[in-house]
Amino acid sequence: MPLYLIERNFAEQLELNPPGVSAIAKINGEEGVNWLFSFLSADKRKSYCLYEAANPEAIREAARRANVPADVIIEVSKFQPELMLAAA
C-alpha cells in the first residue's frame, strides 16, 4: 500500500488524548487509512504524519471527518540507510 507524509498546521497547540486518538483511528479504519506514526513540532502547532492509504483522497476524507487539517499530502517511499550499507 502506498505511503504518504501529511503535513498538518494547527491554529492552536495540539493536545492529544486517548479518546481523541481513538476517534481518529476509528474514522481512519472506516476510510481504509492506516496511521503509522507522527512527529509533532516543538510548538505543538504542526505535525508530520506517516500514513498508508490507497490514495490521497482517502486521507483527505478521513481528515475531513475527523476535523483535522491535511494541508500537504506527499506520496513517499521508505528508505533505510542501514539496509543499503549492510548490502554494500
mmCIF file with all atom_site columns, C-alpha atoms in Angstrom:
data_model
loop_
_atom_site.group_PDB
_atom_site.id
_atom_site.type_symbol
_atom_site.label_atom_id
_atom_site.label_alt_id
_atom_site.label_comp_id
_atom_site.label_asym_id
_atom_site.label_entity_id
_atom_site.label_seq_id
_atom_site.pdbx_PDB_ins_code
_atom_site.Cartn_x
_atom_site.Cartn_y
_atom_site.Cartn_z
_atom_site.occupancy
_atom_site.B_iso_or_equiv
_atom_site.pdbx_formal_charge
_atom_site.auth_seq_id
_atom_site.auth_comp_id
_atom_site.auth_asym_id
_atom_site.auth_atom_id
_atom_site.pdbx_PDB_model_num
ATOM 1  C CA . MET A 1 1  ? 0.000   0.000  0.000  1.00 0.00 ? 1  MET A CA 1
ATOM 2  C CA . PRO A 1 2  ? 1.331   3.469  -0.817 1.00 0.00 ? 2  PRO A CA 1
ATOM 3  C CA . LEU A 1 3  ? 2.883   5.615  1.931  1.00 0.00 ? 3  LEU A CA 1
ATOM 4  C CA . TYR A 1 4  ? 2.007   9.277  2.411  1.00 0.00 ? 4  TYR A CA 1
ATOM 5  C CA . LEU A 1 5  ? 3.516   12.044 4.502  1.00 0.00 ? 5  LEU A CA 1
ATOM 6  C CA . ILE A 1 6  ? 0.895   14.515 5.727  1.00 0.00 ? 6  ILE A CA 1
ATOM 7  C CA . GLU A 1 7  ? 1.743   17.987 6.988  1.00 0.00 ? 7  GLU A CA 1
ATOM 8  C CA . ARG A 1 8  ? -0.878  19.417 9.328  1.00 0.00 ? 8  ARG A CA 1
ATOM 9  C CA . ASN A 1 9  ? -0.918  23.036 10.525 1.00 0.00 ? 9  ASN A CA 1
ATOM 10 C CA . PHE A 1 10 ? -2.989  23.783 13.631 1.00 0.00 ? 10 PHE A CA 1
ATOM 11 C CA . ALA A 1 11 ? -4.192  27.251 14.661 1.00 0.00 ? 11 ALA A CA 1
ATOM 12 C CA . GLU A 1 12 ? -3.616  26.379 18.322 1.00 0.00 ? 12 GLU A CA 1
ATOM 13 C CA . GLN A 1 13 ? -1.370  23.942 20.146 1.00 0.00 ? 13 GLN A CA 1
ATOM 14 C CA . LEU A 1 14 ? -2.364  20.350 19.558 1.00 0.00 ? 14 LEU A CA 1
ATOM 15 C CA . GLU A 1 15 ? -3.318  18.469 22.709 1.00 0.00 ? 15 GLU A CA 1
ATOM 16 C CA . LEU A 1 16 ? -3.669  14.736 22.123 1.00 0.00 ? 16 LEU A CA 1
ATOM 17 C CA . ASN A 1 17 ? -5.644  12.480 24.446 1.00 0.00 ? 17 ASN A CA 1
ATOM 18 C CA . PRO A 1 18 ? -6.650  8.811  24.258 1.00 0.00 ? 18 PRO A CA 1
ATOM 19 C CA . PRO A 1 19 ? -10.319 9.446  23.340 1.00 0.00 ? 19 PRO A CA 1
ATOM 20 C CA . GLY A 1 20 ? -9.311  11.820 20.534 1.00 0.00 ? 20 GLY A CA 1
ATOM 21 C CA . VAL A 1 21 ? -6.720  9.429  19.138 1.00 0.00 ? 21 VAL A CA 1
ATOM 22 C CA . SER A 1 22 ? -9.228  6.573  19.366 1.00 0.00 ? 22 SER A CA 1
ATOM 23 C CA . ALA A 1 23 ? -11.836 8.576  17.434 1.00 0.00 ? 23 ALA A CA 1
ATOM 24 C CA . ILE A 1 24 ? -9.316  9.394  14.685 1.00 0.00 ? 24 ILE A CA 1
ATOM 25 C CA . ALA A 1 25 ? -8.223  5.742  14.485 1.00 0.00 ? 25 ALA A CA 1
ATOM 26 C CA . LYS A 1 26 ? -11.867 4.630  14.114 1.00 0.00 ? 26 LYS A CA 1
ATOM 27 C CA . ILE A 1 27 ? -12.515 7.091  11.280 1.00 0.00 ? 27 ILE A CA 1
ATOM 28 C CA . ASN A 1 28 ? -9.239  6.127  9.592  1.00 0.00 ? 28 ASN A CA 1
ATOM 29 C CA . GLY A 1 29 ? -10.240 2.459  9.712  1.00 0.00 ? 29 GLY A CA 1
ATOM 30 C CA . GLU A 1 30 ? -13.603 3.228  8.142  1.00 0.00 ? 30 GLU A CA 1
ATOM 31 C CA . GLU A 1 31 ? -11.819 5.073  5.316  1.00 0.00 ? 31 GLU A CA 1
ATOM 32 C CA . GLY A 1 32 ? -9.164  2.358  4.811  1.00 0.00 ? 32 GLY A CA 1
ATOM 33 C CA . VAL A 1 33 ? -6.376  4.603  6.109  1.00 0.00 ? 33 VAL A CA 1
ATOM 34 C CA . ASN A 1 34 ? -3.635  3.410  8.482  1.00 0.00 ? 34 ASN A CA 1
ATOM 35 C CA . TRP A 1 35 ? -1.878  5.982  10.720 1.00 0.00 ? 35 TRP A CA 1
ATOM 36 C CA . LEU A 1 36 ? 1.670   4.677  11.280 1.00 0.00 ? 36 LEU A CA 1
ATOM 37 C CA . PHE A 1 37 ? 3.258   7.463  13.354 1.00 0.00 ? 37 PHE A CA 1
ATOM 38 C CA . SER A 1 38 ? 3.613   11.209 13.720 1.00 0.00 ? 38 SER A CA 1
ATOM 39 C CA . PHE A 1 39 ? 6.146   13.866 14.613 1.00 0.00 ? 39 PHE A CA 1
ATOM 40 C CA . LEU A 1 40 ? 4.963   16.945 16.495 1.00 0.00 ? 40 LEU A CA 1
ATOM 41 C CA . SER A 1 41 ? 6.778   20.272 16.237 1.00 0.00 ? 41 SER A CA 1
ATOM 42 C CA . ALA A 1 42 ? 8.208   21.816 19.414 1.00 0.00 ? 42 ALA A CA 1
ATOM 43 C CA . ASP A 1 43 ? 5.460   24.462 19.488 1.00 0.00 ? 43 ASP A CA 1
ATOM 44 C CA . LYS A 1 44 ? 2.770   21.741 19.041 1.00 0.00 ? 44 LYS A CA 1
ATOM 45 C CA . ARG A 1 45 ? 1.205   23.602 16.129 1.00 0.00 ? 45 ARG A CA 1
ATOM 46 C CA . LYS A 1 46 ? 2.435   21.428 13.282 1.00 0.00 ? 46 LYS A CA 1
ATOM 47 C CA . SER A 1 47 ? 2.562   17.677 12.796 1.00 0.00 ? 47 SER A CA 1
ATOM 48 C CA . TYR A 1 48 ? 4.055   15.394 10.176 1.00 0.00 ? 48 TYR A CA 1
ATOM 49 C CA . CYS A 1 49 ? 2.270   12.059 9.947  1.00 0.00 ? 49 CYS A CA 1
ATOM 50 C CA . LEU A 1 50 ? 3.101   8.899  8.031  1.00 0.00 ? 50 LEU A CA 1
ATOM 51 C CA . TYR A 1 51 ? 0.086   7.034  6.690  1.00 0.00 ? 51 TYR A CA 1
ATOM 52 C CA . GLU A 1 52 ? -0.672  4.051  4.496  1.00 0.00 ? 52 GLU A CA 1
ATOM 53 C CA . ALA A 1 53 ? -3.629  4.609  2.186  1.00 0.00 ? 53 ALA A CA 1
ATOM 54 C CA . ALA A 1 54 ? -4.888  3.611  -1.228 1.00 0.00 ? 54 ALA A CA 1
ATOM 55 C CA . ASN A 1 55 ? -4.845  7.246  -2.360 1.00 0.00 ? 55 ASN A CA 1
ATOM 56 C CA . PRO A 1 56 ? -4.686  10.850 -1.104 1.00 0.00 ? 56 PRO A CA 1
ATOM 57 C CA . GLU A 1 57 ? -8.464  11.223 -1.377 1.00 0.00 ? 57 GLU A CA 1
ATOM 58 C CA . ALA A 1 58 ? -8.978  8.615  1.366  1.00 0.00 ? 58 ALA A CA 1
ATOM 59 C CA . ILE A 1 59 ? -6.645  10.612 3.629  1.00 0.00 ? 59 ILE A CA 1
ATOM 60 C CA . ARG A 1 60 ? -8.461  13.859 2.849  1.00 0.00 ? 60 ARG A CA 1
ATOM 61 C CA . GLU A 1 61 ? -11.854 12.290 3.600  1.00 0.00 ? 61 GLU A CA 1
ATOM 62 C CA . ALA A 1 62 ? -10.621 10.821 6.906  1.00 0.00 ? 62 ALA A CA 1
ATOM 63 C CA . ALA A 1 63 ? -9.141  14.209 7.865  1.00 0.00 ? 63 ALA A CA 1
ATOM 64 C CA . ARG A 1 64 ? -12.372 15.992 6.949  1.00 0.00 ? 64 ARG A CA 1
ATOM 65 C CA . ARG A 1 65 ? -14.433 13.571 9.051  1.00 0.00 ? 65 ARG A CA 1
ATOM 66 C CA . ALA A 1 66 ? -12.015 13.857 11.997 1.00 0.00 ? 66 ALA A CA 1
ATOM 67 C CA . ASN A 1 67 ? -11.976 17.651 11.675 1.00 0.00 ? 67 ASN A CA 1
ATOM 68 C CA . VAL A 1 68 ? -8.189  17.812 11.384 1.00 0.00 ? 68 VAL A CA 1
ATOM 69 C CA . PRO A 1 69 ? -6.206  19.565 8.654  1.00 0.00 ? 69 PRO A CA 1
ATOM 70 C CA . ALA A 1 70 ? -4.348  17.745 5.898  1.00 0.00 ? 70 ALA A CA 1
ATOM 71 C CA . ASP A 1 71 ? -2.537  20.726 4.395  1.00 0.00 ? 71 ASP A CA 1
ATOM 72 C CA . VAL A 1 72 ? 0.055   18.854 2.337  1.00 0.00 ? 72 VAL A CA 1
ATOM 73 C CA . ILE A 1 73 ? -0.064  15.200 1.274  1.00 0.00 ? 73 ILE A CA 1
ATOM 74 C CA . ILE A 1 74 ? 3.019   13.753 -0.418 1.00 0.00 ? 74 ILE A CA 1
ATOM 75 C CA . GLU A 1 75 ? 3.460   10.175 -1.597 1.00 0.00 ? 75 GLU A CA 1
ATOM 76 C CA . VAL A 1 76 ? 6.788   8.863  -0.295 1.00 0.00 ? 76 VAL A CA 1
ATOM 77 C CA . SER A 1 77 ? 8.838   5.673  -0.346 1.00 0.00 ? 77 SER A CA 1
ATOM 78 C CA . LYS A 1 78 ? 10.716  4.124  2.533  1.00 0.00 ? 78 LYS A CA 1
ATOM 79 C CA . PHE A 1 79 ? 14.497  4.341  2.584  1.00 0.00 ? 79 PHE A CA 1
ATOM 80 C CA . GLN A 1 80 ? 16.614  2.801  5.333  1.00 0.00 ? 80 GLN A CA 1
ATOM 81 C CA . PRO A 1 81 ? 20.289  3.751  5.123  1.00 0.00 ? 81 PRO A CA 1
ATOM 82 C CA . GLU A 1 82 ? 21.378  0.866  7.364  1.00 0.00 ? 82 GLU A CA 1
ATOM 83 C CA . LEU A 1 83 ? 19.919  -1.688 4.926  1.00 0.00 ? 83 LEU A CA 1
ATOM 84 C CA . MET A 1 84 ? 21.760  -0.136 1.999  1.00 0.00 ? 84 MET A CA 1
ATOM 85 C CA . LEU A 1 85 ? 25.008  -0.016 3.976  1.00 0.00 ? 85 LEU A CA 1
ATOM 86 C CA . ALA A 1 86 ? 24.611  -3.644 5.078  1.00 0.00 ? 86 ALA A CA 1
ATOM 87 C CA . ALA A 1 87 ? 24.187  -4.733 1.441  1.00 0.00 ? 87 ALA A CA 1
ATOM 88 C CA . ALA A 1 88 ? 27.373  -2.920 0.377  1.00 0.00 ? 88 ALA A CA 1
#
